Coordinates of C-alpha atoms in Angstrom, one line a residue:
M1 CA 32.6 108.4 -172.7
A2 CA 36.2 107.4 -173.3
G3 CA 38.5 110.3 -173.7
A4 CA 36.0 112.7 -172.5
V5 CA 37.8 114.0 -169.4
Q6 CA 40.5 116.6 -169.9
S7 CA 42.8 118.0 -167.2
V8 CA 42.9 121.8 -167.0
Q9 CA 45.9 123.3 -165.2
T10 CA 44.2 124.5 -162.1
Q11 CA 45.0 123.2 -158.7
T12 CA 42.5 120.6 -157.3
S13 CA 42.7 117.3 -155.4
L14 CA 41.1 113.8 -155.7
L15 CA 38.6 113.0 -153.0
L16 CA 36.9 109.5 -153.0
L17 CA 33.6 109.4 -151.2
P18 CA 32.4 106.3 -149.3
S19 CA 30.0 105.2 -152.0
S20 CA 30.3 103.1 -155.1
R21 CA 28.2 105.8 -156.9
L22 CA 30.4 108.8 -156.2
C23 CA 33.8 110.2 -156.4
A24 CA 34.8 113.9 -156.3
L25 CA 37.5 116.3 -157.3
D26 CA 38.2 118.8 -154.6
N27 CA 39.8 121.8 -156.3
T28 CA 42.1 122.6 -153.4
D29 CA 45.2 121.1 -154.9
L30 CA 45.0 118.8 -158.0
S31 CA 43.6 119.8 -161.4
L32 CA 40.1 120.9 -162.3
Y33 CA 38.6 118.5 -164.8
R34 CA 36.0 119.6 -167.3
V35 CA 34.0 117.1 -169.2
H36 CA 33.5 117.5 -172.9
C37 CA 30.0 116.6 -173.9
W38 CA 31.1 116.4 -177.6
N39 CA 30.2 112.7 -177.7
N40 CA 26.6 113.5 -177.2
N41 CA 26.8 116.5 -179.5
N42 CA 28.5 114.3 -182.1
N43 CA 25.7 111.8 -181.9
N44 CA 23.1 114.5 -182.4
N45 CA 25.1 116.0 -185.3
N46 CA 25.6 112.6 -186.8
N47 CA 21.9 111.9 -186.6
N48 CA 21.1 115.2 -188.2
N49 CA 23.7 114.6 -190.8
N50 CA 22.3 111.1 -191.5
N51 CA 18.8 112.6 -191.8
N52 CA 20.2 115.1 -194.3
N53 CA 21.9 112.3 -196.2
N54 CA 18.6 110.4 -196.4
N55 CA 16.8 113.5 -197.6
N56 CA 19.6 114.2 -200.1
N57 CA 19.5 110.6 -201.3
N58 CA 15.7 110.8 -201.6
N59 CA 15.9 114.0 -203.6
N60 CA 18.7 112.5 -205.7
N61 CA 16.6 109.5 -206.4
N62 CA 13.6 111.6 -207.3
N63 CA 15.7 113.7 -209.6
N64 CA 17.3 110.5 -211.0
N65 CA 20.7 111.7 -209.7
T66 CA 23.3 109.0 -209.2
T67 CA 25.5 111.1 -206.8
T68 CA 25.3 110.2 -203.1
T69 CA 25.8 113.2 -200.8
T70 CA 28.0 112.5 -197.8
T71 CA 28.7 114.7 -194.8
T72 CA 31.8 113.2 -193.4
N73 CA 33.7 116.5 -193.5
N74 CA 30.8 118.2 -191.8
R75 CA 30.8 115.7 -189.0
S76 CA 34.6 116.0 -188.6
S77 CA 34.4 119.7 -188.4
S78 CA 31.5 119.5 -186.0
S79 CA 33.4 117.1 -183.8
S80 CA 36.5 119.2 -183.8
S81 CA 34.7 122.4 -182.9
S82 CA 32.7 120.7 -180.1
M83 CA 35.9 119.1 -178.7
A84 CA 37.6 122.4 -178.6
T85 CA 35.0 124.0 -176.3
P86 CA 34.5 122.4 -172.9
T87 CA 31.0 122.4 -171.6
E88 CA 30.5 124.3 -168.3
I89 CA 29.9 121.8 -165.4
P90 CA 26.4 122.3 -164.0
G91 CA 25.6 122.6 -160.3
P92 CA 23.2 124.2 -157.9
R93 CA 23.4 128.0 -157.3
G94 CA 24.9 128.8 -153.9
L95 CA 24.7 131.6 -151.5
P96 CA 27.3 134.4 -151.1
F97 CA 30.2 133.2 -148.9
L98 CA 28.5 130.0 -147.9
G99 CA 28.2 128.7 -151.4
N100 CA 26.4 125.3 -151.4
A101 CA 27.2 124.5 -147.7
L102 CA 23.4 124.5 -146.8
D103 CA 22.7 122.1 -149.8
L104 CA 25.1 119.6 -148.1
Q105 CA 23.5 119.7 -144.7
D106 CA 22.0 116.3 -144.0
E107 CA 21.9 113.8 -141.1
V108 CA 23.7 111.4 -143.6
P109 CA 26.0 113.8 -145.7
I110 CA 26.3 111.4 -148.6
H111 CA 22.5 111.5 -149.1
A112 CA 22.7 115.2 -149.8
I113 CA 25.2 114.6 -152.6
E114 CA 23.1 111.8 -154.0
R115 CA 20.1 114.1 -154.2
I116 CA 22.1 116.7 -156.1
A117 CA 23.4 114.0 -158.4
D118 CA 19.8 112.9 -159.2
T119 CA 19.1 116.5 -160.3
Y120 CA 22.3 117.5 -162.1
G121 CA 23.5 114.2 -163.6
P122 CA 26.8 112.4 -163.8
I123 CA 29.0 115.4 -163.1
F124 CA 28.3 118.6 -161.2
K125 CA 30.1 121.4 -159.3
L126 CA 29.7 122.7 -155.8
R127 CA 31.2 125.6 -154.0
V128 CA 31.8 125.3 -150.2
M129 CA 33.1 128.6 -148.7
K130 CA 35.9 129.4 -151.1
R131 CA 36.5 125.9 -152.3
D132 CA 35.1 124.4 -155.5
V133 CA 34.3 120.6 -155.6
V134 CA 33.6 118.7 -158.8
V135 CA 31.6 115.5 -158.1
V136 CA 31.5 112.6 -160.6
T137 CA 29.0 109.8 -160.4
G138 CA 29.0 106.5 -162.1
H139 CA 31.7 103.9 -162.8
E140 CA 32.4 105.1 -166.4
L141 CA 33.8 108.5 -165.4
F142 CA 35.2 107.1 -162.2
D143 CA 37.3 104.7 -164.2
E144 CA 38.7 107.5 -166.3
L145 CA 39.7 109.4 -163.1
C146 CA 41.6 106.3 -161.9
D147 CA 43.8 106.2 -165.0
E148 CA 47.2 106.7 -163.4
T149 CA 48.7 107.6 -166.8
R150 CA 46.5 110.8 -166.9
F151 CA 46.0 111.6 -163.2
F152 CA 48.3 111.5 -160.2
K153 CA 48.3 111.4 -156.4
L154 CA 48.2 114.8 -154.7
A155 CA 47.1 115.0 -151.0
A156 CA 44.9 118.1 -150.4
G157 CA 41.8 119.2 -148.7
K158 CA 40.7 116.9 -145.8
L159 CA 43.5 114.5 -146.5
A160 CA 46.2 117.1 -146.3
Q161 CA 44.7 118.4 -143.0
L162 CA 45.5 115.1 -141.4
N163 CA 49.2 115.8 -141.8
S164 CA 49.2 119.6 -141.8
D165 CA 51.4 120.1 -138.7
E166 CA 54.4 122.0 -140.1
A167 CA 56.6 120.6 -137.3
V168 CA 56.2 117.1 -138.7
Q169 CA 58.4 116.8 -141.7
A170 CA 57.7 113.1 -142.4
K171 CA 54.7 112.3 -144.6
G172 CA 53.0 108.9 -144.6
L173 CA 51.9 106.9 -147.6
F174 CA 48.4 108.4 -147.6
T175 CA 49.3 112.0 -146.7
A176 CA 52.4 112.5 -148.8
T177 CA 51.8 115.4 -151.1
S178 CA 52.5 113.4 -154.3
E179 CA 54.2 110.3 -155.6
K180 CA 57.3 112.3 -156.2
D181 CA 57.7 112.7 -152.5
E182 CA 60.9 110.8 -151.4
D183 CA 59.2 109.6 -148.2
W184 CA 56.3 108.2 -150.2
G185 CA 58.6 106.4 -152.6
Q186 CA 60.7 104.9 -149.9
A187 CA 57.7 103.6 -147.9
H188 CA 56.0 102.4 -151.0
R189 CA 59.0 100.3 -152.2
I190 CA 59.7 98.8 -148.7
L191 CA 56.1 97.9 -148.0
M192 CA 55.0 96.4 -151.3
P193 CA 56.2 92.9 -150.4
A194 CA 54.4 93.2 -147.0
F195 CA 51.0 93.6 -148.7
G196 CA 51.3 90.5 -150.9
P197 CA 48.7 87.7 -150.7
L198 CA 50.9 85.4 -148.6
A199 CA 51.7 88.2 -146.1
V200 CA 48.1 89.0 -145.7
A201 CA 47.1 85.4 -145.3
E202 CA 49.6 85.2 -142.4
M203 CA 47.6 87.9 -140.6
M204 CA 44.5 85.7 -140.4
P205 CA 45.1 84.4 -136.8
E206 CA 45.2 88.0 -135.5
M207 CA 42.1 88.9 -137.5
H208 CA 40.3 85.8 -136.1
D209 CA 41.4 86.8 -132.6
I210 CA 39.7 90.2 -132.8
A211 CA 36.6 88.9 -134.6
S212 CA 36.2 86.4 -131.9
Q213 CA 36.2 89.2 -129.3
L214 CA 33.4 90.9 -131.2
V215 CA 31.2 87.8 -131.5
L216 CA 31.8 86.9 -127.8
K217 CA 30.8 90.4 -126.7
W218 CA 27.6 90.3 -128.7
A219 CA 26.7 86.8 -127.5
R220 CA 27.2 87.8 -123.8
L221 CA 25.0 90.9 -124.2
G222 CA 22.0 88.7 -125.0
P223 CA 19.2 88.9 -127.6
Q224 CA 17.3 91.9 -126.0
H225 CA 20.3 94.2 -126.0
R226 CA 20.5 96.9 -128.7
I227 CA 23.9 96.7 -130.3
A228 CA 25.7 99.8 -131.6
V229 CA 27.0 98.1 -134.7
T230 CA 28.9 101.1 -136.1
D231 CA 30.8 101.6 -132.9
D232 CA 31.7 97.9 -132.6
F233 CA 32.8 97.7 -136.2
S234 CA 35.1 100.7 -135.6
R235 CA 36.6 98.7 -132.7
L236 CA 36.9 95.6 -134.9
T237 CA 38.7 97.5 -137.6
L238 CA 41.1 99.5 -135.5
D239 CA 41.9 96.6 -133.2
S240 CA 42.6 94.3 -136.1
I241 CA 44.9 96.8 -137.9
A242 CA 46.8 97.6 -134.7
L243 CA 47.3 93.9 -133.9
C244 CA 48.2 92.9 -137.5
A245 CA 50.4 95.9 -138.3
M246 CA 52.2 96.5 -135.1
D247 CA 51.4 93.8 -132.6
F248 CA 49.6 96.3 -130.4
R249 CA 46.3 95.8 -128.6
F250 CA 43.8 98.6 -128.0
N251 CA 41.5 96.1 -126.2
S252 CA 38.5 98.1 -127.3
F253 CA 36.0 95.3 -126.5
Y254 CA 37.0 95.2 -122.9
H255 CA 36.1 98.9 -122.2
D256 CA 33.1 101.0 -122.6
D257 CA 35.3 104.0 -123.7
M258 CA 37.6 103.9 -126.7
H259 CA 41.4 103.8 -126.2
P260 CA 42.8 107.4 -125.8
Y261 CA 44.6 107.0 -129.2
I262 CA 41.3 106.2 -130.9
Q263 CA 39.5 109.1 -129.2
A264 CA 42.3 111.4 -130.4
M265 CA 42.0 110.1 -133.9
N266 CA 38.3 110.6 -134.0
T267 CA 38.8 114.2 -132.9
V268 CA 41.3 114.8 -135.7
L269 CA 39.1 113.0 -138.3
G270 CA 36.0 114.9 -137.2
E271 CA 37.8 118.2 -137.6
A272 CA 39.0 117.3 -141.1
N273 CA 35.5 116.1 -142.1
S274 CA 33.8 119.3 -140.8
S275 CA 36.3 121.7 -142.3
G276 CA 33.9 122.6 -145.2
Q277 CA 30.7 122.4 -143.2
L278 CA 28.8 125.1 -141.5
A279 CA 29.1 123.4 -138.1
G280 CA 32.9 123.1 -138.4
L281 CA 33.1 126.8 -139.2
V282 CA 31.0 127.8 -136.2
S283 CA 33.1 125.6 -133.9
R284 CA 36.4 127.2 -135.1
L285 CA 35.0 130.8 -134.8
L286 CA 33.2 130.5 -131.5
L287 CA 35.1 127.8 -129.6
P288 CA 38.9 128.6 -129.6
S289 CA 39.5 125.7 -127.2
H290 CA 38.4 123.4 -130.1
G291 CA 41.7 124.2 -131.9
H292 CA 43.7 123.3 -128.8
Q293 CA 41.9 120.0 -128.5
V294 CA 42.7 119.1 -132.1
A295 CA 46.3 120.1 -131.6
H296 CA 46.5 118.0 -128.4
S297 CA 44.9 115.0 -130.2
K298 CA 47.5 115.2 -133.0
E299 CA 50.3 115.3 -130.4
L300 CA 48.9 112.3 -128.5
M301 CA 48.7 110.3 -131.8
A302 CA 52.2 111.2 -132.7
Q303 CA 53.6 110.4 -129.3
T304 CA 51.9 107.0 -129.2
A305 CA 53.3 106.1 -132.6
R306 CA 56.8 107.1 -131.5
E307 CA 56.5 105.0 -128.4
L308 CA 55.4 102.0 -130.4
V309 CA 58.4 102.3 -132.7
Q310 CA 60.8 102.8 -129.7
H311 CA 59.3 99.8 -127.8
R312 CA 59.8 97.5 -130.8
R313 CA 63.4 98.6 -131.1
D314 CA 64.0 98.0 -127.4
H315 CA 62.2 94.7 -127.5
P316 CA 62.7 93.2 -131.0
T317 CA 60.6 90.2 -132.1
A318 CA 60.7 87.9 -135.1
K319 CA 57.0 88.6 -136.0
K320 CA 56.4 89.4 -139.7
D321 CA 54.2 92.4 -139.2
L322 CA 54.3 95.9 -140.9
L323 CA 56.2 97.5 -138.1
N324 CA 59.1 95.1 -138.5
A325 CA 59.0 95.5 -142.2
L326 CA 59.4 99.3 -141.8
I327 CA 62.1 99.0 -139.1
H328 CA 64.2 96.3 -140.8
G329 CA 63.3 96.8 -144.5
R330 CA 65.7 98.6 -146.9
D331 CA 64.7 100.6 -149.9
P332 CA 65.6 98.4 -153.0
K333 CA 66.3 101.6 -154.9
T334 CA 68.6 103.5 -152.4
G335 CA 69.6 100.7 -150.0
L336 CA 68.6 103.0 -147.1
S337 CA 66.4 102.1 -144.1
M338 CA 63.5 104.3 -142.9
R339 CA 64.1 106.8 -140.1
D340 CA 61.9 106.4 -137.0
E341 CA 59.9 109.6 -137.6
L342 CA 58.7 108.3 -141.0
I343 CA 57.9 104.9 -139.5
A344 CA 55.8 106.5 -136.8
T345 CA 54.0 108.6 -139.3
N346 CA 53.1 105.6 -141.4
M347 CA 51.9 103.8 -138.3
Q348 CA 49.4 106.6 -137.9
T349 CA 48.2 106.6 -141.5
F350 CA 47.6 102.8 -141.5
L351 CA 45.1 103.3 -138.7
I352 CA 43.5 106.4 -140.3
A353 CA 43.1 104.7 -143.7

């Protein structure tokens, strides 16, 4: 289906779902993509034209005519006309105001989207409250959406909410509004060497350290104990990132409760994930304290990140981690180093990502 996706100048944003089957375009802030089904139409037209050719040839042979009738021009005009008219993206009918919010209610939200995909095919459109979401399934269309020559980074929707505090001017790599953002460009250029194969290989001792803590915990629990695998893998991921990136230990495997930073991050992520769901709307309308809790969680995350940066400046080390790369690195384009606010913001986004 090469060349079948065209960008229409409406604002939407790219949202990648945690499944190899699915990706989605959330029309909050990027561009609404319509798929032209002219390829299929062309195939049908070509088949019809070929049938007509065969009939014409048979008639010509019967009439002893030596002229072969072709329909190349007809196919070209058919292709041009079908290319010029985008096909409306299908999708389930929604309810007034709620849209398709009820269609997306499921104990495992991704299962609801997969069911809709089974019904409506490789691309479909949903409306959640006042927001349209175009969902694309399959690698073929997904590969087209990943073409950086045709599509660009633009943080919106749930991703933008993670960095929506107007008091915070710095934007991290994952939450910067676009690749044109100066903060994004500076962090990108400084950190590129830090993500090379050799740099990642040097992080293996830290990764082994945290993985050993996980295995030891499971071994000590015994064979009869029911293990909360999802929770422990969250501990594994966050502890590994914190130790590798900033030489900081959450020590999640030594406590029943998560570190306060992780609890705050889960609150913020939960708010972002529920923003378009019915439960999230009810919480915001009926529980005003919920908004205060989210604001407090954001402040705790920001304060922790600032303290990490300040502690490293007060107690410098020679360790080759991401925090040192951000503190001591200079932008090869401008020659400038990163300000502390931007460093702290990127520390947060590494953990969230």
